[in-house]
Amino acid sequence: MKYTVITGASSGIGYETALAFAARGKNLILTARRKENLDELRSRIQQFHADVDVVIHATDLSIAANAFSLYESLKTYEIETWINNAGLGNGASVGDQNLDKIQQMLHLNIEALTILSSLFVHDYASVKGTQLINISSSGGYTIIGDAVTYCASKFYVSAFTEGLAQELMEKGAHMKVKVLAPATTETEFAKRFFDLEHFEYSGVFPKFHTAAQVAELLLKLYDGDKAVGIVDGYTYQFELRDPIFPYLSL
Ligand code: NAP
């Protein structure tokens, strides 16, 4: 039995991606902190796809030790695809930002993603059919004012993932490494970004995708040969591309 791991599956893009992979008959390992949301998602999936196995692992990935123990706890499963989707944003100017929240964001967006990507590549790079997909942002290719630290964390995700994709291609590894860069997407993200109880996307953003639409884009990236799937932040057109950052081989 092969499994797809999705971090941050309790809401938004991760939740819809779990439904989209389940519809393809993929067995799932789902993680996030809110176990009750993951339980609800598992019940929903098993109502429609009784043959899909759904494993749940509730953990806080802003703590590095939890990223290591999550990976260790999955050693008995054969993993086909790993999707690092869990992420947190923050909207504030650098001088005014809440450094407790920023530390949590950097630990989650950068540290956990690096640990989990590295461990998965170490074990599976030579396995045919495997994929690592990391979720960046259009803010991982364009810096947005009052979200500079979040964007910088996503530039890291884009650069790390593109670089890893190139490195593995050069080595002739079987694993494909890809980065998805969505633009504004209607999820719980904005609530957390602005520290609000409630947030309505309509009326604030002239355009945005739904999480289900972004899950469809992720499937296009998954099915294709290109390493980058990026949404244009103005037109909302989706493009599959080769790596964007300059890359130099040693
Ligand atoms: P979301 O609805 O807030 O989902 C974020 C997911 O990450 C949730 O499942 C959340 O679950 C999990 N998460 C947050 N902190 C965590 C922690 N400390 N440990 C473990 N899991 C944690 O937002 P989303 O829009 O779907 O975000 C998914 C990804 O898309 C993120 O990487 C985000 O940066 C990226 N993105 C979003 C947008 C957008 O406009 N929405 C645009 C571009 C890129 P728990 O709270 O249950 O832990």
mmCIF file of N, CA and C in Angstrom, residues 1 5 16 20 32 34 60 82 85 94 106 116 165 193 197 218 235 239:
data_model
loop_
_atom_site.group_PDB
_atom_site.id
_atom_site.type_symbol
_atom_site.label_atom_id
_atom_site.label_comp_id
_atom_site.label_asym_id
_atom_site.label_seq_id
_atom_site.Cartn_x
_atom_site.Cartn_y
_atom_site.Cartn_z
ATOM 1 N N MET A 1 0.851 -1.199 0.000
ATOM 2 C CA MET A 1 0.000 0.000 0.000
ATOM 3 C C MET A 1 0.883 1.244 0.000
ATOM 4 N N VAL A 5 1.298 11.780 1.835
ATOM 5 C CA VAL A 5 1.297 12.544 3.085
ATOM 6 C C VAL A 5 0.946 13.998 2.761
ATOM 7 N N GLU A 16 -8.689 20.295 0.834
ATOM 8 C CA GLU A 16 -9.221 20.019 -0.515
ATOM 9 C C GLU A 16 -8.277 19.104 -1.305
ATOM 10 N N ALA A 20 -9.106 15.590 -3.147
ATOM 11 C CA ALA A 20 -8.760 15.369 -4.561
ATOM 12 C C ALA A 20 -7.914 14.098 -4.728
ATOM 13 N N ALA A 32 -1.930 17.854 10.988
ATOM 14 C CA ALA A 32 -2.240 19.241 11.364
ATOM 15 C C ALA A 32 -2.377 19.182 12.881
ATOM 16 N N ARG A 34 -5.240 20.328 14.568
ATOM 17 C CA ARG A 34 -6.641 20.121 14.967
ATOM 18 C C ARG A 34 -7.123 18.712 14.575
ATOM 19 N N ASP A 60 2.091 19.512 16.164
ATOM 20 C CA ASP A 60 2.455 20.914 15.927
ATOM 21 C C ASP A 60 3.830 20.944 15.259
ATOM 22 N N TRP A 82 4.824 13.236 -0.993
ATOM 23 C CA TRP A 82 4.829 14.018 0.259
ATOM 24 C C TRP A 82 4.527 15.455 -0.114
ATOM 25 N N ASN A 85 2.416 21.299 2.925
ATOM 26 C CA ASN A 85 1.454 22.376 2.678
ATOM 27 C C ASN A 85 1.260 23.265 3.907
ATOM 28 N N VAL A 94 7.736 45.157 9.126
ATOM 29 C CA VAL A 94 8.773 44.409 9.859
ATOM 30 C C VAL A 94 8.976 44.972 11.269
ATOM 31 N N LEU A 106 8.391 31.010 10.981
ATOM 32 C CA LEU A 106 9.668 30.586 10.382
ATOM 33 C C LEU A 106 9.947 29.113 10.689
ATOM 34 N N LEU A 116 11.425 17.791 6.812
ATOM 35 C CA LEU A 116 10.588 16.733 6.212
ATOM 36 C C LEU A 116 11.009 16.462 4.770
ATOM 37 N N ALA A 165 14.953 20.299 -6.821
ATOM 38 C CA ALA A 165 14.471 19.685 -8.072
ATOM 39 C C ALA A 165 15.631 19.592 -9.069
ATOM 40 N N PHE A 193 -3.487 35.455 9.042
ATOM 41 C CA PHE A 193 -2.539 36.453 8.534
ATOM 42 C C PHE A 193 -2.796 37.805 9.217
ATOM 43 N N GLU A 197 -10.951 37.184 13.865
ATOM 44 C CA GLU A 197 -11.864 36.068 14.162
ATOM 45 C C GLU A 197 -12.519 35.555 12.893
ATOM 46 N N LEU A 218 -2.952 21.872 -8.175
ATOM 47 C CA LEU A 218 -1.912 20.995 -7.621
ATOM 48 C C LEU A 218 -1.894 19.659 -8.369
ATOM 49 N N THR A 235 -3.750 38.084 -12.966
ATOM 50 C CA THR A 235 -4.726 37.471 -13.892
ATOM 51 C C THR A 235 -5.324 36.168 -13.349
ATOM 52 N N GLU A 239 0.323 28.661 -14.625
ATOM 53 C CA GLU A 239 1.330 28.255 -15.602
ATOM 54 C C GLU A 239 2.229 27.177 -15.002
#
